[in-house]
Coordinates of C-alpha atoms in Angstrom, one line a residue:
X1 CA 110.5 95.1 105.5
X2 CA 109.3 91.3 104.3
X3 CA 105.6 90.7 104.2
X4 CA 102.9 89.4 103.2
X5 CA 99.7 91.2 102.3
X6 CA 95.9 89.6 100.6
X7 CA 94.2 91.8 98.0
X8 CA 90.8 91.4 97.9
X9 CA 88.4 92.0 94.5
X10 CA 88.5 95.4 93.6
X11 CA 84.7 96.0 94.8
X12 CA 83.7 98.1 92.0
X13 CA 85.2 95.9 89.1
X14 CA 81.8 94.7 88.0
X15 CA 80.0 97.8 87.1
X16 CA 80.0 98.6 83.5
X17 CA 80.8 102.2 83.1
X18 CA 84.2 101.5 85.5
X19 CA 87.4 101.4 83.3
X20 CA 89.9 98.3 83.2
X21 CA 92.1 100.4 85.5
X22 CA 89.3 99.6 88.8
X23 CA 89.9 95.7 88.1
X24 CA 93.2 94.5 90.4
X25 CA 93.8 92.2 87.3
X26 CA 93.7 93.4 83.8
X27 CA 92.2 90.1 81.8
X28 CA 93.9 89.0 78.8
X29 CA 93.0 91.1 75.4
X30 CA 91.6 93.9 77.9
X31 CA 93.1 97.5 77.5
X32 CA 94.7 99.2 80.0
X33 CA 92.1 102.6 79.2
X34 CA 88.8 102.5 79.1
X35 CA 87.4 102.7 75.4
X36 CA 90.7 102.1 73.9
X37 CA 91.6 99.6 71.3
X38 CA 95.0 98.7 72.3
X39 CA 95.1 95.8 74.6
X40 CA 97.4 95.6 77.3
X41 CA 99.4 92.6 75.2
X42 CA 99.7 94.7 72.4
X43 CA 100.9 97.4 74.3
X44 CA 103.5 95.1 75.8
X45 CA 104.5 93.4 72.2
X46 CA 104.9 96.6 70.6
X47 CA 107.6 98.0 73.2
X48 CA 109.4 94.7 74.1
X49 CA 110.5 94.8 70.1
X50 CA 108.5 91.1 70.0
X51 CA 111.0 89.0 72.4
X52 CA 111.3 90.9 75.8
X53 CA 109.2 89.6 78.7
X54 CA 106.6 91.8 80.1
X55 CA 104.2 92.1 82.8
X56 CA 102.1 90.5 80.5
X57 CA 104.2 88.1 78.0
X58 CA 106.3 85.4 79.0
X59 CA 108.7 84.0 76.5
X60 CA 110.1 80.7 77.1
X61 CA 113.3 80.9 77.0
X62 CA 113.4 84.2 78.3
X63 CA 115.0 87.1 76.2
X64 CA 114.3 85.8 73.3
X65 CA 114.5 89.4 71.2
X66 CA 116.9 88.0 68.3
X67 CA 115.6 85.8 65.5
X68 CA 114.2 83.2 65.7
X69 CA 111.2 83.7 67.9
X70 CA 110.8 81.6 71.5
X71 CA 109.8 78.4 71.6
X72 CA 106.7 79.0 73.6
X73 CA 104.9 82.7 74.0
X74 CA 102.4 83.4 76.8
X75 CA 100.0 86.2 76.7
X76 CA 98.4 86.9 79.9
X77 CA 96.5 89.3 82.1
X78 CA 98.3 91.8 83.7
X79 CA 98.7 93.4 87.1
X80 CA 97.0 96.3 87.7
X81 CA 100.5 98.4 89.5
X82 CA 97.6 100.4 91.5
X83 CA 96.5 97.4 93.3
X84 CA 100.3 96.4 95.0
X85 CA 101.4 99.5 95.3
X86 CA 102.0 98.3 99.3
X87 CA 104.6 95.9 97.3
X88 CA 108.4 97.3 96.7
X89 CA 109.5 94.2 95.6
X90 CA 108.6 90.8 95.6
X91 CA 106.0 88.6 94.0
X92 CA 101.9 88.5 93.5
X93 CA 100.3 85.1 92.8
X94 CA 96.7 85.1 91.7
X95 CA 94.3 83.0 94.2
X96 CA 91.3 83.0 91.3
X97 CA 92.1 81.2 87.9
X98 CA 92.4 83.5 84.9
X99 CA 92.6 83.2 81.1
X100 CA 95.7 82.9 79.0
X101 CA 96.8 81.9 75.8
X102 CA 99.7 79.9 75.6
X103 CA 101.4 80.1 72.1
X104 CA 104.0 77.4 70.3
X105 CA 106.3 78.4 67.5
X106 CA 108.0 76.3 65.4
X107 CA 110.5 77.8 62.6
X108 CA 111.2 76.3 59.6
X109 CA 114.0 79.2 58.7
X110 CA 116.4 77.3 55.7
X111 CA 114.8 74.3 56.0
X112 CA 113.2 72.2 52.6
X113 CA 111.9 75.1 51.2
X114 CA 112.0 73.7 47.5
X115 CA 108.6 72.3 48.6
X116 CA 107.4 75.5 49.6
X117 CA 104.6 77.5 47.7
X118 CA 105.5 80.2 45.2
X119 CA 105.2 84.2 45.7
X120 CA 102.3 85.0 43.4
X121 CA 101.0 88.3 43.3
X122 CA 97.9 87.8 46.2
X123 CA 99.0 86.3 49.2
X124 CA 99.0 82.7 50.0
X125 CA 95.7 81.1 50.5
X126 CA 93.9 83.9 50.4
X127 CA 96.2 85.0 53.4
X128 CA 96.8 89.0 54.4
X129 CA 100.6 90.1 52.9
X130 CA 102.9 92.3 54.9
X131 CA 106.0 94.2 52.9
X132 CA 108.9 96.1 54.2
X133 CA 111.3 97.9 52.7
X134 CA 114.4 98.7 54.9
X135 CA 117.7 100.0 54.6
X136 CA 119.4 96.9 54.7
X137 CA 116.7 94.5 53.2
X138 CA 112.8 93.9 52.7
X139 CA 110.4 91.7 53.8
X140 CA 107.3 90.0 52.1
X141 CA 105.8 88.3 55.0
X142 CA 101.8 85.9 54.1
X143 CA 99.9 85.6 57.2
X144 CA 97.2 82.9 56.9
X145 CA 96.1 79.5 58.3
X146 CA 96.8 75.7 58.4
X147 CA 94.3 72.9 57.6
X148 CA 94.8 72.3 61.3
X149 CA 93.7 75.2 62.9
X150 CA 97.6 76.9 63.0
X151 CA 98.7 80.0 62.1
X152 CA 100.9 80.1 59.6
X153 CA 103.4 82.5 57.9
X154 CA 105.3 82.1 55.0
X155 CA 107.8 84.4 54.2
X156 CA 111.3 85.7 52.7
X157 CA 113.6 88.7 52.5
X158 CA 115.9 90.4 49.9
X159 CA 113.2 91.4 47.3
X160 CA 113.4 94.9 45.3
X161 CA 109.5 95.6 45.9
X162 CA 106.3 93.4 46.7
X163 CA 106.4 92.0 42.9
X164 CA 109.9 91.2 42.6
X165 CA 109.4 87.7 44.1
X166 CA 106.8 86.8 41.9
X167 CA 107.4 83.8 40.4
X168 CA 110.0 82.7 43.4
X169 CA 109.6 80.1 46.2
X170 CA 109.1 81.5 49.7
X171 CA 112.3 81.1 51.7
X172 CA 111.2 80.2 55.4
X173 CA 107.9 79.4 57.1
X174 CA 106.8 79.9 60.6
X175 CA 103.8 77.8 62.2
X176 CA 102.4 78.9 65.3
X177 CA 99.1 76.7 67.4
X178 CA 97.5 78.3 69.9
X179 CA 96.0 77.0 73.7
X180 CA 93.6 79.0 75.6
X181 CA 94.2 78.3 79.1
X182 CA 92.8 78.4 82.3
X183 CA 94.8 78.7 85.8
X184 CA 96.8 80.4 88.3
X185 CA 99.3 83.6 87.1
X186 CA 101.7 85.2 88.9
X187 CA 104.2 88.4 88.7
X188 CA 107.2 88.9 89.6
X189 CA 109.7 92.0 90.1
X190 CA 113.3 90.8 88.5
X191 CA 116.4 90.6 90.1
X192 CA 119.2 91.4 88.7
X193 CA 122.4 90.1 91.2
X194 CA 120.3 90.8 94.0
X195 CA 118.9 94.2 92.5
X196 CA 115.3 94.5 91.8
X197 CA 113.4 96.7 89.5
X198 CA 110.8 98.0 92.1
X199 CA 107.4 97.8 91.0
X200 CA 108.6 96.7 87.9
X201 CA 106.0 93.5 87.2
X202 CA 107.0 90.7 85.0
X203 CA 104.4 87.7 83.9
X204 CA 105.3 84.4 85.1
X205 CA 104.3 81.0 83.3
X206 CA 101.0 80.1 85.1
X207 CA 100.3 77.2 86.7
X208 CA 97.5 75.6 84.7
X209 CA 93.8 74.2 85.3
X210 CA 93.9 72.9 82.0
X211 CA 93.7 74.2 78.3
X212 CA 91.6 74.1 74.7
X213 CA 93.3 74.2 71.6
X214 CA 92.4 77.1 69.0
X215 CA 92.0 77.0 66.3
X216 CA 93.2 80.2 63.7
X217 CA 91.0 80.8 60.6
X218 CA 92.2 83.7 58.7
X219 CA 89.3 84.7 57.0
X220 CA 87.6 85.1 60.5
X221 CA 90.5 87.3 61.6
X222 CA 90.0 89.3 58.6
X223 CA 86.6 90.3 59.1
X224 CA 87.0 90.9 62.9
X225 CA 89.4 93.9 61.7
X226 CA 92.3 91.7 63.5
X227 CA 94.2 92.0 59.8
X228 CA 93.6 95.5 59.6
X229 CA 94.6 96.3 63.3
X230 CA 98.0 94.4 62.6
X231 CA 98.8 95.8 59.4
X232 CA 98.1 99.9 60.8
X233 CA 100.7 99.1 64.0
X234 CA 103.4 97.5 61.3
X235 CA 102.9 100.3 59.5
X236 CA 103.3 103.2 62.0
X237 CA 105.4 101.5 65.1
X238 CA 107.6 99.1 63.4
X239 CA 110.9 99.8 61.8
X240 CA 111.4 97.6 58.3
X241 CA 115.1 98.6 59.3
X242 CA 114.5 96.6 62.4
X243 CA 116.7 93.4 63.1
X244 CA 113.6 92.5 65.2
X245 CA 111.1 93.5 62.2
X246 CA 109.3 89.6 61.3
X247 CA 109.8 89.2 65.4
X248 CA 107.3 92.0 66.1
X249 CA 105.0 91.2 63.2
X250 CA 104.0 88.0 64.5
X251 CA 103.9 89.3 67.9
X252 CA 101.1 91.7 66.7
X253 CA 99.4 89.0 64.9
X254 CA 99.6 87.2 68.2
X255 CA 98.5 90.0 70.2
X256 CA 94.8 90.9 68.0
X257 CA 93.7 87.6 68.0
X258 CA 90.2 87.3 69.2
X259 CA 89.5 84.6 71.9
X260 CA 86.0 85.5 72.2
X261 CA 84.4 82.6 71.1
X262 CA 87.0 80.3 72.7
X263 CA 86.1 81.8 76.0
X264 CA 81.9 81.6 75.8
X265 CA 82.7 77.9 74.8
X266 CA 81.2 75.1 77.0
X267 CA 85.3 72.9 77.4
X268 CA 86.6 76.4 78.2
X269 CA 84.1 76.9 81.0
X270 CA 84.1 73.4 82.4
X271 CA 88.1 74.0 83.2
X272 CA 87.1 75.8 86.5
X273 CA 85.4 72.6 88.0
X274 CA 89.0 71.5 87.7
X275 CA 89.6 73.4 91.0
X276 CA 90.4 72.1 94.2
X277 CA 92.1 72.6 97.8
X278 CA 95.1 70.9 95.8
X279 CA 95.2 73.5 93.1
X280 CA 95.1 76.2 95.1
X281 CA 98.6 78.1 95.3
X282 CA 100.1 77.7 98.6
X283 CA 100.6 81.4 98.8
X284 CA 97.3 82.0 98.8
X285 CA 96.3 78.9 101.9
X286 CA 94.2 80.7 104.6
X287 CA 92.4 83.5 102.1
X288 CA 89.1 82.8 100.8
X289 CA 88.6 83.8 96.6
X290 CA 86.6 86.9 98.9
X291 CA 88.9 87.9 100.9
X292 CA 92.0 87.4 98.5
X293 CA 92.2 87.9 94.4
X294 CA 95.5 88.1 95.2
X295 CA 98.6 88.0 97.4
X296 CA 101.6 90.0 97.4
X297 CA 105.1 89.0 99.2
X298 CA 107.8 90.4 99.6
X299 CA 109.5 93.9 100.8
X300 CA 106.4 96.1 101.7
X301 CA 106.9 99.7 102.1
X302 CA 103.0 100.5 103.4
X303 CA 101.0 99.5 106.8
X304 CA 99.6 95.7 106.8
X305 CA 103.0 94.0 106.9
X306 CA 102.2 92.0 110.3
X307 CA 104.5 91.8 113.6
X308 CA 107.9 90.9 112.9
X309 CA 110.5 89.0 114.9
X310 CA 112.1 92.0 116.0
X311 CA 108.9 94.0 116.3
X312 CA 107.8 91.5 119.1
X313 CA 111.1 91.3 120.9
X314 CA 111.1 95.0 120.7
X315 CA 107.9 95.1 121.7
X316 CA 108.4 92.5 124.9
X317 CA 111.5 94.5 126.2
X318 CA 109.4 97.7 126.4
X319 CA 106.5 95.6 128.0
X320 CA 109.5 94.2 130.5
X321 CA 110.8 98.1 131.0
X322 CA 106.9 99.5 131.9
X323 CA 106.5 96.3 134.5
X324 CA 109.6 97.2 136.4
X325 CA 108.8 101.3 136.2
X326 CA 105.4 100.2 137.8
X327 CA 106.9 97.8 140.4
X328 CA 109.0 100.7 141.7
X329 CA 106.6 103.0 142.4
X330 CA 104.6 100.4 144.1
X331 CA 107.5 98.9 146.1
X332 CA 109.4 101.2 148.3
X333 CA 111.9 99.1 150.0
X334 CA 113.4 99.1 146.3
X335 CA 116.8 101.5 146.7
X336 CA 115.0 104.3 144.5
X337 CA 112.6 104.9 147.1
X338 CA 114.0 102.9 150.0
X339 CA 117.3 104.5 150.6
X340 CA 117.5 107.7 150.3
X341 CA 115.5 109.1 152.7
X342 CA 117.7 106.3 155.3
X343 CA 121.0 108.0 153.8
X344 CA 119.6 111.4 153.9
X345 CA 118.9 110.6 157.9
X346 CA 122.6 109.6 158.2
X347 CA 123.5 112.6 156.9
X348 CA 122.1 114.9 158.6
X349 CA 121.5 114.0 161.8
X350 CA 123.9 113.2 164.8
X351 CA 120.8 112.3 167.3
X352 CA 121.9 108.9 169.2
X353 CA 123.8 107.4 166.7
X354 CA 123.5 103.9 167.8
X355 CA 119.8 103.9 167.1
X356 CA 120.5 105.7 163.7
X357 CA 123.5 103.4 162.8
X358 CA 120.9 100.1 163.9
X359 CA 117.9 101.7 161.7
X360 CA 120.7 101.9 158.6
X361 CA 122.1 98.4 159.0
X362 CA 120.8 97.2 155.7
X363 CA 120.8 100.3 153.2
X364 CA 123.7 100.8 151.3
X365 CA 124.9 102.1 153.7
X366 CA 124.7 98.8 155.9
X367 CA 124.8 96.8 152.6
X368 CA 121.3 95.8 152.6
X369 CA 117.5 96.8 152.6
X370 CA 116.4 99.3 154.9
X371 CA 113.6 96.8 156.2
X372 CA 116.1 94.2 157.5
X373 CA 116.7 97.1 160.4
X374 CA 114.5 96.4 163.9
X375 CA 113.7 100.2 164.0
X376 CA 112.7 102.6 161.4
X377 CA 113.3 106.8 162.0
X378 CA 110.7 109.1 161.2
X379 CA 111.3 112.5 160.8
X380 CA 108.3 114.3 163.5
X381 CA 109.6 117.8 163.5
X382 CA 112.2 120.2 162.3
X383 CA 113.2 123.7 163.9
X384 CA 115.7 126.2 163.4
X385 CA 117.3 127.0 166.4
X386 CA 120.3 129.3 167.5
X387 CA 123.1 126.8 166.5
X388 CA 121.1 125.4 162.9
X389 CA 118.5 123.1 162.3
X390 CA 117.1 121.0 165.0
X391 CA 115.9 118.0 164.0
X392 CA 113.4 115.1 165.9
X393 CA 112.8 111.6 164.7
X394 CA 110.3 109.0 166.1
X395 CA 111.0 105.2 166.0
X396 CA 108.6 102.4 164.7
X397 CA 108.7 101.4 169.2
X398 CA 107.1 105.1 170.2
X399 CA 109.6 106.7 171.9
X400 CA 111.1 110.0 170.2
X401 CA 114.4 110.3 169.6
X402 CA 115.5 113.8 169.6
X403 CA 118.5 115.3 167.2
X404 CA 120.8 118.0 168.0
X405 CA 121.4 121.3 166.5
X406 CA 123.6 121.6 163.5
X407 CA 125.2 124.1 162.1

């Protein structure tokens, strides 16, 4: 059934020794476990091969699982499936602003490399080196970091081991910048020809408050174990075989970067004042940040999906069906109640049947009510005597009409 249904704050999110899995939202870089290491986005890159949306990555374009990367990658919170489990299928918009980081690769696969470094035997500016060896070729991938603040990775394929391209240019380079963000996310449950992957949550591209470029520095990723991190999950979870296999290294980088500072700093914070009655989704107008972290709509399979159409037209015929039960029993010159005693009179008796006939004019028998007659019969006695039942009947006037025996 459609519906629509607010979900307020989880009310023990705040306390400290609560997990992630209390929080209706699970913020960007969080795990899904308490105590784990493995954030919810890195859980998400390492099983969408580095190109699959998620419920929380968004590639723009969409699908993007086959080289080169996406044009844009966003990296979001994700929905905590606990907290919509009302929701079948549909979509949840956030009414509070969250954190995001909203990721722009550029590839420079084939193009002027003569003017690219050459392959020494430490990586490149002082960068961190990945090497695979696969079936059908291997990889020497140097992650490290622009003047600018970009990440950058310079890279090439076909080598017999990590020396053999010594003394070689690098082949293609990849530069990727970074904006933290602050706004509105969604999820959605996909549709494929009007069939949806219940409870199945995909990220959404946000709707932003605004954003602060950051900046990547290498060495600083290094000594926060980011490097490390990266290079254990290459190592155990990604194929060098792979088709996807410089798709999901960068995708790792992506998903162990530390935003930590980016978030304590003063812009970062000041992007909330950008909110407004404007900004506000319109699926969350009416619902107070209090009463709604988010809203869910769509088909709900739970209570809390409000009165339908068709409930309240159901609901007004039964009201319509109870009125007239009531009416009956309160009305007796209705037919139900009115008639048959009248008929069962008719019936029965044969006592001056020109009285009987004038108190029946108006029944069904006489086509009408009973109470258009002058006189009404009341049945005073009943005997049985030696022929049958003798019957007497007294009229509305006084005087007593008396039946005759029956057989």
């Amino acid at each position: 059934m459609q519906g629509r249904i607010n979900i307020p704050p989880a009310p023990l999110q705040k306390d400290s020794y609560l997990g992630p899995e209390w929080k209706t939202v699970i913020p960007i870089g969080a795990s899904e476990v308490q105590g784990s290491f493995v954030s919810v986005n890195l859980n998400d890159m390492l099983q969408g091969r580095g190109g699959e949306n998620s419920s929380s990555i968004r590639h723009l374009p969409p699908n993007s699982t086959t080289f080169p990367l996406s044009e844009k990658i966003i990296l979001g919170p994700k929905l905590n499936t606990t907290s919509a489990h009302q929701l079948l299928a549909g979509t949840v918009q956030s009414c509070v602003p969250y954190s995001y980081a909203r990721h722009t690769v550029t590839d420079y696969f084939g193009t002027a490399h003569d003017s690219y470094p050459i392959i020494e035997d430490s990586p490149y500016n002082s960068g961190i080196r990945f090497f695979a060896k696969g079936v059908l070729t291997n990889y020497l991938i140097d992650i490290t970091s622009s003047p600018s603040g970009a990440l950058q990775a310079y890279w090439t394929q076909g080598l017999d081991n990590a020396r053999g391209g010594v003394g070689r240019r690098y082949s293609s380079l990849t530069e990727i910048t970074t904006d933290l963000c602050r706004g509105y996310t969604s999820w959605s449950t996909p549709d494929y020809n009007n069939y949806s992957i219940y409870q199945n949550y995909y990220l959404q591209e946000p709707q932003d408050l605004g954003c602060v470029r950051e900046s990547f520095d290498v060495a600083s990723w290094n000594s926060s174990g980011g490097s490390r991190i990266s290079s254990g999950f290459v190592m155990a979870f990604v194929s060098p075989s792979s088709s996807f296999f410089v798709n999901q290294v960068f995708s790792i980088v992506l998903a162990t970067l530390e935003h930590q500072s980016t978030l304590n700093s003063t812009a970062f914070i000041n992007l909330d004042s950008g909110i407004s009655a404007k900004t506000v989704p319109a699926a969350c107008a009416g619902f107070s940040s209090s009463e709604a972290e988010v809203v869910a709509e769509g088909i709900i399979i739970d209570k809390g999906t409000g009165m339908t159409l068709m409930g309240m037209v159901l609901q007004g015929i039964a009201l319509l069906t109870a009125l007239i039960g009531f009416i009956v029993l309160l009305w007796p010159a209705l037919p139900l109640l009115g008639e048959w005693p009248a008929q069962w009179l008719g019936l029965t008796s044969e006592a001056d049947g020109r009285m009987v006939q004038k108190t029946l004019r108006g029944t069904t028998v006489g086509h009408n009510s009973a109470r258009d007659g002058s006189d009404r019969l009341f049945l005073i006695s009943s005997q049985r005597g030696p022929r049958g039942l003798k019957l007497a009947f007294s009229a509305e006037k006084g005087h007593i009409i008396t039946g005759q025996e029956h057989e």
